[in-house]
């Protein structure tokens, strides 16, 4: 981020660069590294790197920012340490079009004293919708912004301090873990920052194992790091740590065999057997099902796997309880045998029924003594046995109805089973690969309440859709080898006065604030909503702490603790200045998903629009002193209407008839279970011009040079016929090649002679030995590395069938049933001035 | 049937390895025995008998202490004692060979949890009735089984509890007396106030009386 922006800022327009940066740098050289994060605003306002026409724009747009610049010196001298006044500059959205920063949108920095902010929790892990917490609930109500936290607690971290100690220091009354934001009254006592109780510092804590010094408790790693992991002593274990246990439940009905997914799954699993997280205790087992349930006896000593068929699906039992879930290291050969033969075993099957419910019951019976992970592959609607479902989607409904029905589950079987699983530390991950309607809203419950994850590959077929195969393969690879935590619980605590009332994500709420997570994975995100119950009058800061207790795949019980500290403010303008637009959008999206299920889709859409109207109206009436015409938003919320529009056009909430019910439900699941960064990729895709990538401002990561093209607005007017553009939508990327694209690009990057020769189903960039090709490939690889799911690349041109999908993501444009961005802004303005 | 096996360092009752058989029938019940086992491990010290059987209702605990490590198993009361101790000796032999030297230095609970695999395998061979007969004959030389002490789990766990009960009673008494003292003080002040108030009322009446009578 900072790396590539710094040079850009220097080459930026002289007026903008000077007014603030020049005045600030000499006075505060120590802060230089922080200021680049301010620059994007100036750049985007003046359209720094665009062609000559931007010159006139510069003239136009610097007018308001000059006004802000005049204001800023006086304000800057007051609050230079803290939040820049830039965040509050009123932006007239109707006039300023190019609002996107050139790269990723930076999270706002809480205005805390420098020494606290330096050790604060990373915004990638822990983020609050308001980085300045209002003092009272009435103030919060006035601001009309949602208050909540977004968590990514088990994120893969490159650096994580781990502490082994026999006594973990916690507050005696609220059980908060000691953290960097507690206060030491003297060397012997510390005051909890959540409940304000004064605690004693235990004797062992006086000694610092890192420096080997005695008597400096505030230098301990626990007090120096906002993210830390403890090795838990035996008081944190109800039972001996469980082994890593993986059970695979595979659909082998005719429909499933037809899609050919078994090949991919077995092959990928075979390759990943060595890298499955675990130790010598790791257990593995397989169940397949059609109208019967097949178990596989893999006991050590057998010459080949033994298949046991149970046809009594009304009362499922385990034929041989001890030898179905076996030790992987002892029975590896049998497992390999089975995986090699499984894809062929059902080649001739004529069985079309699917007894998913009974199979899940059997799998639960098998895993419940140990706990572990159940991976379910399903390709159709379950038709027989308990948990059978009926098709509910009617194509006629799909086309015209304003309101979508059947978003809530048809049966509570899956929820009940999930709760049983949760009680026995079993998580269920669902891979749904179906062409027809499979009622994901019912099936999804099995993962939702057992803290699993849902993957969906619509119309999966080995031959007909190779990109889906590639995606399944890559996703599965990541899924099998990523870190995993077993028998986990997570608790989120906050300073007295604040209270958490709603949680979003996949889990089961065991007691008011304890989330039961049978499994926790590094790609799961959570959100919580909060309210202010008691006024925070005499507090400077408040803190939030998320503690995740889990068993690692190596049988270690660990506690990962994240603590976030935020300032308390008492004016509306400060609240607006600290608003985090991405976090607000993500929280609103989760809330809207809930609203869809409890009320209706149109209610949820109205709520989203009202959220934008209310907050902007509040800004206009209570923060702005001078009433200007136009639709005004504070600079930090300038993307808010755009993101709301993006949500309205997102698969989950769109009203145009084309999306299938399962796809919509899956999009909703994604909104609830994805961490913020990945969620934003899906809500607001990135668009880059890629035919003229240069190394200017490129990132350098371990000897690789990654070009950083500017992010463009999602509008057709940004496309040009003589260029190529890359659109990154999270799980899919489109490389759109314009009709008159330069032949150099076509030959050197795509390896084709002419525009017409670009194949219609091209999914790979050829590895050509040219600078252009390697730049584009480096950029695409870099984008892919930064997400947990694999993004398939489609090279498209105007004739491609996927063109429509590509165009649907142009959210600033008018579409068949939705407003364009400009119309949407006019609508907002109308509502606000009403 | 061996339901629960634990290997614990005696010095600080740090669990080193364990194996649990969670059955559908005994699922909930086992929790209670597990916490009993934990308590028992905390009670053990160098002076405890090296071999002991503790009866706990339908179950009994058997343990062996060897080289500062306690090997504890929970069996059904009907499970032959001889077999239970043979099983524990077997674990002892393997464990001390594999991890014996590392035992004093570890600090993390369940550091040797991977021993679970061996425990489970051994357990299976002892439970299997065919194998059991063979083992029975092999281990007939385990002659001192008869001399192993038998005690009741409740007694062992409650040892020392009398003292703590006395302690709590004493502290209870002292807190009660403190409460009595403060109550008495409060009562005293209240009666003083009442006296003063009564005096004041009489005095005021007197003044009023004097004022209206004489003038």
PDB file of C-alpha atoms in Angstrom, chain B residues 2-213:
ATOM      1  CA  UNK B   2     -10.985 -49.832  30.686  1.00  0.00           C
ATOM      2  CA  UNK B   3     -12.873 -46.573  30.380  1.00  0.00           C
ATOM      3  CA  UNK B   4     -10.292 -43.966  31.118  1.00  0.00           C
ATOM      4  CA  UNK B   5      -6.533 -43.928  31.239  1.00  0.00           C
ATOM      5  CA  UNK B   6      -4.395 -41.071  32.515  1.00  0.00           C
ATOM      6  CA  UNK B   7      -0.688 -40.607  32.858  1.00  0.00           C
ATOM      7  CA  UNK B   8       0.260 -37.854  35.291  1.00  0.00           C
ATOM      8  CA  UNK B   9       3.463 -36.427  36.718  1.00  0.00           C
ATOM      9  CA  UNK B  10       3.170 -36.907  40.468  1.00  0.00           C
ATOM     10  CA  UNK B  11       5.227 -33.894  41.550  1.00  0.00           C
ATOM     11  CA  UNK B  12       2.758 -31.280  40.255  1.00  0.00           C
ATOM     12  CA  UNK B  13      -0.059 -33.485  38.930  1.00  0.00           C
ATOM     13  CA  UNK B  14       0.587 -32.283  35.391  1.00  0.00           C
ATOM     14  CA  UNK B  15      -1.275 -34.533  32.938  1.00  0.00           C
ATOM     15  CA  UNK B  16       1.142 -36.038  30.407  1.00  0.00           C
ATOM     16  CA  UNK B  17      -1.100 -38.266  28.315  1.00  0.00           C
ATOM     17  CA  UNK B  18      -4.610 -39.591  28.443  1.00  0.00           C
ATOM     18  CA  UNK B  19      -7.072 -41.694  26.577  1.00  0.00           C
ATOM     19  CA  UNK B  20     -10.792 -41.559  26.838  1.00  0.00           C
ATOM     20  CA  UNK B  21     -13.444 -43.924  25.671  1.00  0.00           C
ATOM     21  CA  UNK B  22     -16.626 -41.973  25.268  1.00  0.00           C
ATOM     22  CA  UNK B  23     -19.523 -44.344  24.996  1.00  0.00           C
ATOM     23  CA  UNK B  24     -23.064 -43.408  24.274  1.00  0.00           C
ATOM     24  CA  UNK B  25     -24.303 -45.132  27.429  1.00  0.00           C
ATOM     25  CA  UNK B  26     -21.686 -43.865  29.840  1.00  0.00           C
ATOM     26  CA  UNK B  27     -21.102 -40.485  28.197  1.00  0.00           C
ATOM     27  CA  UNK B  28     -22.416 -38.184  30.933  1.00  0.00           C
ATOM     28  CA  UNK B  29     -21.363 -40.377  33.795  1.00  0.00           C
ATOM     29  CA  UNK B  30     -17.769 -40.387  32.737  1.00  0.00           C
ATOM     30  CA  UNK B  31     -17.456 -36.657  33.348  1.00  0.00           C
ATOM     31  CA  UNK B  32     -17.914 -37.268  37.068  1.00  0.00           C
ATOM     32  CA  UNK B  33     -15.301 -40.000  37.184  1.00  0.00           C
ATOM     33  CA  UNK B  34     -12.967 -37.824  35.204  1.00  0.00           C
ATOM     34  CA  UNK B  35     -13.123 -35.031  37.721  1.00  0.00           C
ATOM     35  CA  UNK B  36     -12.656 -37.596  40.493  1.00  0.00           C
ATOM     36  CA  UNK B  37      -9.566 -38.842  38.707  1.00  0.00           C
ATOM     37  CA  UNK B  38      -8.229 -35.297  38.488  1.00  0.00           C
ATOM     38  CA  UNK B  39      -8.830 -34.747  42.197  1.00  0.00           C
ATOM     39  CA  UNK B  40      -7.194 -38.026  43.004  1.00  0.00           C
ATOM     40  CA  UNK B  41      -4.079 -37.075  41.023  1.00  0.00           C
ATOM     41  CA  UNK B  42      -3.840 -33.863  42.992  1.00  0.00           C
ATOM     42  CA  UNK B  43      -3.893 -35.835  46.256  1.00  0.00           C
ATOM     43  CA  UNK B  44      -1.084 -38.146  45.258  1.00  0.00           C
ATOM     44  CA  UNK B  45       2.441 -37.475  46.433  1.00  0.00           C
ATOM     45  CA  UNK B  46       5.710 -39.301  47.047  1.00  0.00           C
ATOM     46  CA  UNK B  47       4.322 -40.851  50.242  1.00  0.00           C
ATOM     47  CA  UNK B  48       1.295 -42.406  48.531  1.00  0.00           C
ATOM     48  CA  UNK B  49       1.377 -46.187  48.150  1.00  0.00           C
ATOM     49  CA  UNK B  50       2.954 -47.142  44.814  1.00  0.00           C
ATOM     50  CA  UNK B  51       0.084 -49.453  43.900  1.00  0.00           C
ATOM     51  CA  UNK B  52      -3.463 -48.968  44.951  1.00  0.00           C
ATOM     52  CA  UNK B  53      -7.026 -49.743  44.020  1.00  0.00           C
ATOM     53  CA  UNK B  54      -9.774 -47.311  44.903  1.00  0.00           C
ATOM     54  CA  UNK B  55     -13.381 -48.331  44.800  1.00  0.00           C
ATOM     55  CA  UNK B  56     -15.856 -45.828  43.486  1.00  0.00           C
ATOM     56  CA  UNK B  57     -19.293 -47.378  43.253  1.00  0.00           C
ATOM     57  CA  UNK B  58     -19.668 -49.455  40.122  1.00  0.00           C
ATOM     58  CA  UNK B  59     -16.182 -48.525  39.020  1.00  0.00           C
ATOM     59  CA  UNK B  60     -12.744 -48.744  40.482  1.00  0.00           C
ATOM     60  CA  UNK B  61      -9.582 -46.770  39.935  1.00  0.00           C
ATOM     61  CA  UNK B  62      -6.279 -48.607  39.738  1.00  0.00           C
ATOM     62  CA  UNK B  63      -3.011 -46.781  39.780  1.00  0.00           C
ATOM     63  CA  UNK B  64       0.696 -47.451  39.655  1.00  0.00           C
ATOM     64  CA  UNK B  65       3.338 -44.893  40.547  1.00  0.00           C
ATOM     65  CA  UNK B  66       6.728 -45.490  39.011  1.00  0.00           C
ATOM     66  CA  UNK B  67       9.649 -43.025  38.674  1.00  0.00           C
ATOM     67  CA  UNK B  68       7.537 -40.037  39.617  1.00  0.00           C
ATOM     68  CA  UNK B  69       4.843 -40.834  37.057  1.00  0.00           C
ATOM     69  CA  UNK B  70       1.392 -42.084  37.956  1.00  0.00           C
ATOM     70  CA  UNK B  71      -0.475 -44.414  35.612  1.00  0.00           C
ATOM     71  CA  UNK B  72      -4.170 -44.394  36.393  1.00  0.00           C
ATOM     72  CA  UNK B  73      -6.971 -46.419  34.874  1.00  0.00           C
ATOM     73  CA  UNK B  74     -10.708 -46.411  35.473  1.00  0.00           C
ATOM     74  CA  UNK B  75     -12.244 -49.864  35.078  1.00  0.00           C
ATOM     75  CA  UNK B  76     -15.572 -51.443  35.768  1.00  0.00           C
ATOM     76  CA  UNK B  77     -15.584 -52.992  39.237  1.00  0.00           C
ATOM     77  CA  UNK B  78     -15.885 -56.455  37.700  1.00  0.00           C
ATOM     78  CA  UNK B  79     -12.772 -56.101  35.567  1.00  0.00           C
ATOM     79  CA  UNK B  80     -10.057 -58.434  36.895  1.00  0.00           C
ATOM     80  CA  UNK B  81      -7.622 -56.543  39.041  1.00  0.00           C
ATOM     81  CA  UNK B  82      -4.781 -58.667  37.797  1.00  0.00           C
ATOM     82  CA  UNK B  83      -5.439 -57.635  34.218  1.00  0.00           C
ATOM     83  CA  UNK B  84      -5.809 -53.979  35.134  1.00  0.00           C
ATOM     84  CA  UNK B  85      -2.411 -53.927  36.770  1.00  0.00           C
ATOM     85  CA  UNK B  86      -0.839 -55.890  33.946  1.00  0.00           C
ATOM     86  CA  UNK B  87      -2.222 -53.241  31.591  1.00  0.00           C
ATOM     87  CA  UNK B  88      -0.781 -50.422  33.681  1.00  0.00           C
ATOM     88  CA  UNK B  89       2.617 -52.140  33.917  1.00  0.00           C
ATOM     89  CA  UNK B  90       2.575 -52.541  30.169  1.00  0.00           C
ATOM     90  CA  UNK B  91       1.921 -48.810  29.690  1.00  0.00           C
ATOM     91  CA  UNK B  92       4.582 -47.996  32.243  1.00  0.00           C
ATOM     92  CA  UNK B  93       7.208 -50.012  30.386  1.00  0.00           C
ATOM     93  CA  UNK B  94       6.496 -48.414  27.027  1.00  0.00           C
ATOM     94  CA  UNK B  95       6.010 -44.891  28.331  1.00  0.00           C
ATOM     95  CA  UNK B  96       9.160 -44.718  30.389  1.00  0.00           C
ATOM     96  CA  UNK B  97      11.135 -46.094  27.460  1.00  0.00           C
ATOM     97  CA  UNK B  98       9.722 -43.549  24.997  1.00  0.00           C
ATOM     98  CA  UNK B  99       9.420 -40.432  27.086  1.00  0.00           C
ATOM     99  CA  UNK B 100      10.934 -41.257  30.498  1.00  0.00           C
ATOM    100  CA  UNK B 101      13.844 -38.850  30.250  1.00  0.00           C
ATOM    101  CA  UNK B 102      11.712 -35.956  29.051  1.00  0.00           C
ATOM    102  CA  UNK B 103       9.157 -36.183  31.840  1.00  0.00           C
ATOM    103  CA  UNK B 104      10.821 -33.823  34.370  1.00  0.00           C
ATOM    104  CA  UNK B 105      11.386 -31.030  31.842  1.00  0.00           C
ATOM    105  CA  UNK B 106       7.958 -30.571  30.238  1.00  0.00           C
ATOM    106  CA  UNK B 107       5.582 -27.820  31.325  1.00  0.00           C
ATOM    107  CA  UNK B 108       2.732 -28.041  28.847  1.00  0.00           C
ATOM    108  CA  UNK B 109      -0.196 -30.281  29.806  1.00  0.00           C
ATOM    109  CA  UNK B 110      -0.626 -33.403  27.692  1.00  0.00           C
ATOM    110  CA  UNK B 111       2.816 -32.991  26.126  1.00  0.00           C
ATOM    111  CA  UNK B 112       2.877 -36.685  25.233  1.00  0.00           C
ATOM    112  CA  UNK B 113      -0.701 -36.944  24.026  1.00  0.00           C
ATOM    113  CA  UNK B 114       0.538 -38.899  21.012  1.00  0.00           C
ATOM    114  CA  UNK B 115       1.042 -41.829  23.393  1.00  0.00           C
ATOM    115  CA  UNK B 116      -2.738 -42.121  23.165  1.00  0.00           C
ATOM    116  CA  UNK B 117      -2.317 -44.276  20.051  1.00  0.00           C
ATOM    117  CA  UNK B 118      -0.334 -46.857  22.010  1.00  0.00           C
ATOM    118  CA  UNK B 119      -2.751 -46.712  24.940  1.00  0.00           C
ATOM    119  CA  UNK B 120      -5.692 -47.444  22.685  1.00  0.00           C
ATOM    120  CA  UNK B 121      -3.984 -50.359  21.004  1.00  0.00           C
ATOM    121  CA  UNK B 122      -2.930 -51.894  24.296  1.00  0.00           C
ATOM    122  CA  UNK B 123      -6.369 -51.381  25.709  1.00  0.00           C
ATOM    123  CA  UNK B 124      -7.904 -53.244  22.810  1.00  0.00           C
ATOM    124  CA  UNK B 125      -5.657 -56.223  23.335  1.00  0.00           C
ATOM    125  CA  UNK B 126      -6.576 -56.389  27.008  1.00  0.00           C
ATOM    126  CA  UNK B 127     -10.285 -56.068  26.416  1.00  0.00           C
ATOM    127  CA  UNK B 128     -10.428 -58.675  23.695  1.00  0.00           C
ATOM    128  CA  UNK B 129     -11.515 -61.825  25.482  1.00  0.00           C
ATOM    129  CA  UNK B 130      -9.419 -64.209  23.406  1.00  0.00           C
ATOM    130  CA  UNK B 131      -6.265 -62.239  23.965  1.00  0.00           C
ATOM    131  CA  UNK B 132      -7.189 -61.896  27.596  1.00  0.00           C
ATOM    132  CA  UNK B 133      -6.801 -65.592  28.293  1.00  0.00           C
ATOM    133  CA  UNK B 134      -3.273 -65.572  26.921  1.00  0.00           C
ATOM    134  CA  UNK B 135      -2.331 -62.522  28.887  1.00  0.00           C
ATOM    135  CA  UNK B 136      -3.818 -64.018  32.003  1.00  0.00           C
ATOM    136  CA  UNK B 137      -1.465 -66.965  31.809  1.00  0.00           C
ATOM    137  CA  UNK B 138       1.544 -64.815  30.951  1.00  0.00           C
ATOM    138  CA  UNK B 139       0.995 -62.501  33.824  1.00  0.00           C
ATOM    139  CA  UNK B 140       0.279 -65.063  36.473  1.00  0.00           C
ATOM    140  CA  UNK B 141       3.599 -64.182  38.007  1.00  0.00           C
ATOM    141  CA  UNK B 142       2.176 -60.850  38.990  1.00  0.00           C
ATOM    142  CA  UNK B 143       1.988 -62.334  42.448  1.00  0.00           C
ATOM    143  CA  UNK B 144       1.629 -59.324  44.637  1.00  0.00           C
ATOM    144  CA  UNK B 145      -1.780 -58.398  43.349  1.00  0.00           C
ATOM    145  CA  UNK B 146      -3.278 -59.737  46.506  1.00  0.00           C
ATOM    146  CA  UNK B 147      -1.266 -57.384  48.616  1.00  0.00           C
ATOM    147  CA  UNK B 148      -2.344 -54.251  46.789  1.00  0.00           C
ATOM    148  CA  UNK B 149      -4.052 -51.839  49.054  1.00  0.00           C
ATOM    149  CA  UNK B 150      -7.743 -51.264  48.547  1.00  0.00           C
ATOM    150  CA  UNK B 151      -9.340 -48.068  49.700  1.00  0.00           C
ATOM    151  CA  UNK B 152     -12.478 -46.132  49.004  1.00  0.00           C
ATOM    152  CA  UNK B 153     -12.210 -43.163  46.695  1.00  0.00           C
ATOM    153  CA  UNK B 154     -14.458 -41.024  48.873  1.00  0.00           C
ATOM    154  CA  UNK B 155     -12.195 -41.562  51.873  1.00  0.00           C
ATOM    155  CA  UNK B 156      -9.089 -40.617  49.924  1.00  0.00           C
ATOM    156  CA  UNK B 157     -10.645 -37.524  48.461  1.00  0.00           C
ATOM    157  CA  UNK B 158     -12.104 -36.430  51.794  1.00  0.00           C
ATOM    158  CA  UNK B 159      -8.833 -36.850  53.624  1.00  0.00           C
ATOM    159  CA  UNK B 160      -7.798 -33.359  54.573  1.00  0.00           C
ATOM    160  CA  UNK B 161     -11.266 -32.112  54.005  1.00  0.00           C
ATOM    161  CA  UNK B 162     -11.992 -32.292  57.754  1.00  0.00           C
ATOM    162  CA  UNK B 163      -9.233 -29.785  58.316  1.00  0.00           C
ATOM    163  CA  UNK B 164     -10.515 -27.452  55.666  1.00  0.00           C
ATOM    164  CA  UNK B 165     -14.025 -27.820  57.090  1.00  0.00           C
ATOM    165  CA  UNK B 166     -12.708 -26.792  60.496  1.00  0.00           C
ATOM    166  CA  UNK B 167     -10.948 -23.887  58.879  1.00  0.00           C
ATOM    167  CA  UNK B 168     -14.058 -22.709  57.105  1.00  0.00           C
ATOM    168  CA  UNK B 169     -16.097 -23.090  60.283  1.00  0.00           C
ATOM    169  CA  UNK B 170     -13.598 -20.963  62.184  1.00  0.00           C
ATOM    170  CA  UNK B 171     -13.596 -18.272  59.572  1.00  0.00           C
ATOM    171  CA  UNK B 172     -17.360 -18.430  59.504  1.00  0.00           C
ATOM    172  CA  UNK B 173     -17.419 -17.895  63.249  1.00  0.00           C
ATOM    173  CA  UNK B 174     -15.074 -14.944  63.069  1.00  0.00           C
ATOM    174  CA  UNK B 175     -17.107 -13.292  60.318  1.00  0.00           C
ATOM    175  CA  UNK B 176     -20.274 -13.890  62.340  1.00  0.00           C
ATOM    176  CA  UNK B 177     -18.762 -12.278  65.396  1.00  0.00           C
ATOM    177  CA  UNK B 178     -17.645  -9.352  63.306  1.00  0.00           C
ATOM    178  CA  UNK B 179     -21.163  -8.987  62.054  1.00  0.00           C
ATOM    179  CA  UNK B 180     -22.469  -9.170  65.640  1.00  0.00           C
ATOM    180  CA  UNK B 181     -20.083  -6.452  66.662  1.00  0.00           C
ATOM    181  CA  UNK B 182     -21.122  -4.088  63.920  1.00  0.00           C
ATOM    182  CA  UNK B 183     -24.790  -4.803  64.549  1.00  0.00           C
ATOM    183  CA  UNK B 184     -24.354  -4.004  68.244  1.00  0.00           C
ATOM    184  CA  UNK B 185     -22.592  -0.788  67.400  1.00  0.00           C
ATOM    185  CA  UNK B 186     -25.385   0.169  65.064  1.00  0.00           C
ATOM    186  CA  UNK B 187     -28.007  -0.586  67.701  1.00  0.00           C
ATOM    187  CA  UNK B 188     -26.114   1.502  70.231  1.00  0.00           C
ATOM    188  CA  UNK B 189     -25.933   4.539  68.011  1.00  0.00           C
ATOM    189  CA  UNK B 190     -29.587   4.198  67.154  1.00  0.00           C
ATOM    190  CA  UNK B 191     -30.655   4.206  70.772  1.00  0.00           C
ATOM    191  CA  UNK B 192     -28.403   7.213  71.441  1.00  0.00           C
ATOM    192  CA  UNK B 193     -30.046   9.055  68.573  1.00  0.00           C
ATOM    193  CA  UNK B 194     -33.475   8.146  69.908  1.00  0.00           C
ATOM    194  CA  UNK B 195     -32.559   9.518  73.351  1.00  0.00           C
ATOM    195  CA  UNK B 196     -31.213  12.740  71.927  1.00  0.00           C
ATOM    196  CA  UNK B 197     -34.252  13.130  69.701  1.00  0.00           C
ATOM    197  CA  UNK B 198     -36.626  12.631  72.638  1.00  0.00           C
ATOM    198  CA  UNK B 199     -34.712  15.219  74.676  1.00  0.00           C
ATOM    199  CA  UNK B 200     -34.865  17.686  71.827  1.00  0.00           C
ATOM    200  CA  UNK B 201     -38.614  17.223  71.420  1.00  0.00           C
ATOM    201  CA  UNK B 202     -39.203  17.863  75.124  1.00  0.00           C
ATOM    202  CA  UNK B 203     -36.968  20.885  75.029  1.00  0.00           C
ATOM    203  CA  UNK B 204     -38.749  22.399  72.019  1.00  0.00           C
ATOM    204  CA  UNK B 205     -42.161  21.781  73.600  1.00  0.00           C
ATOM    205  CA  UNK B 206     -40.909  23.486  76.714  1.00  0.00           C
ATOM    206  CA  UNK B 207     -39.728  26.534  74.761  1.00  0.00           C
ATOM    207  CA  UNK B 208     -43.015  26.738  72.841  1.00  0.00           C
ATOM    208  CA  UNK B 209     -44.960  26.313  76.049  1.00  0.00           C
ATOM    209  CA  UNK B 210     -42.949  28.988  77.819  1.00  0.00           C
ATOM    210  CA  UNK B 211     -43.230  31.334  74.868  1.00  0.00           C
ATOM    211  CA  UNK B 212     -46.998  31.002  74.434  1.00  0.00           C
ATOM    212  CA  UNK B 213     -47.826  30.758  78.093  1.00  0.00           C
TER     213      UNK B 213
END
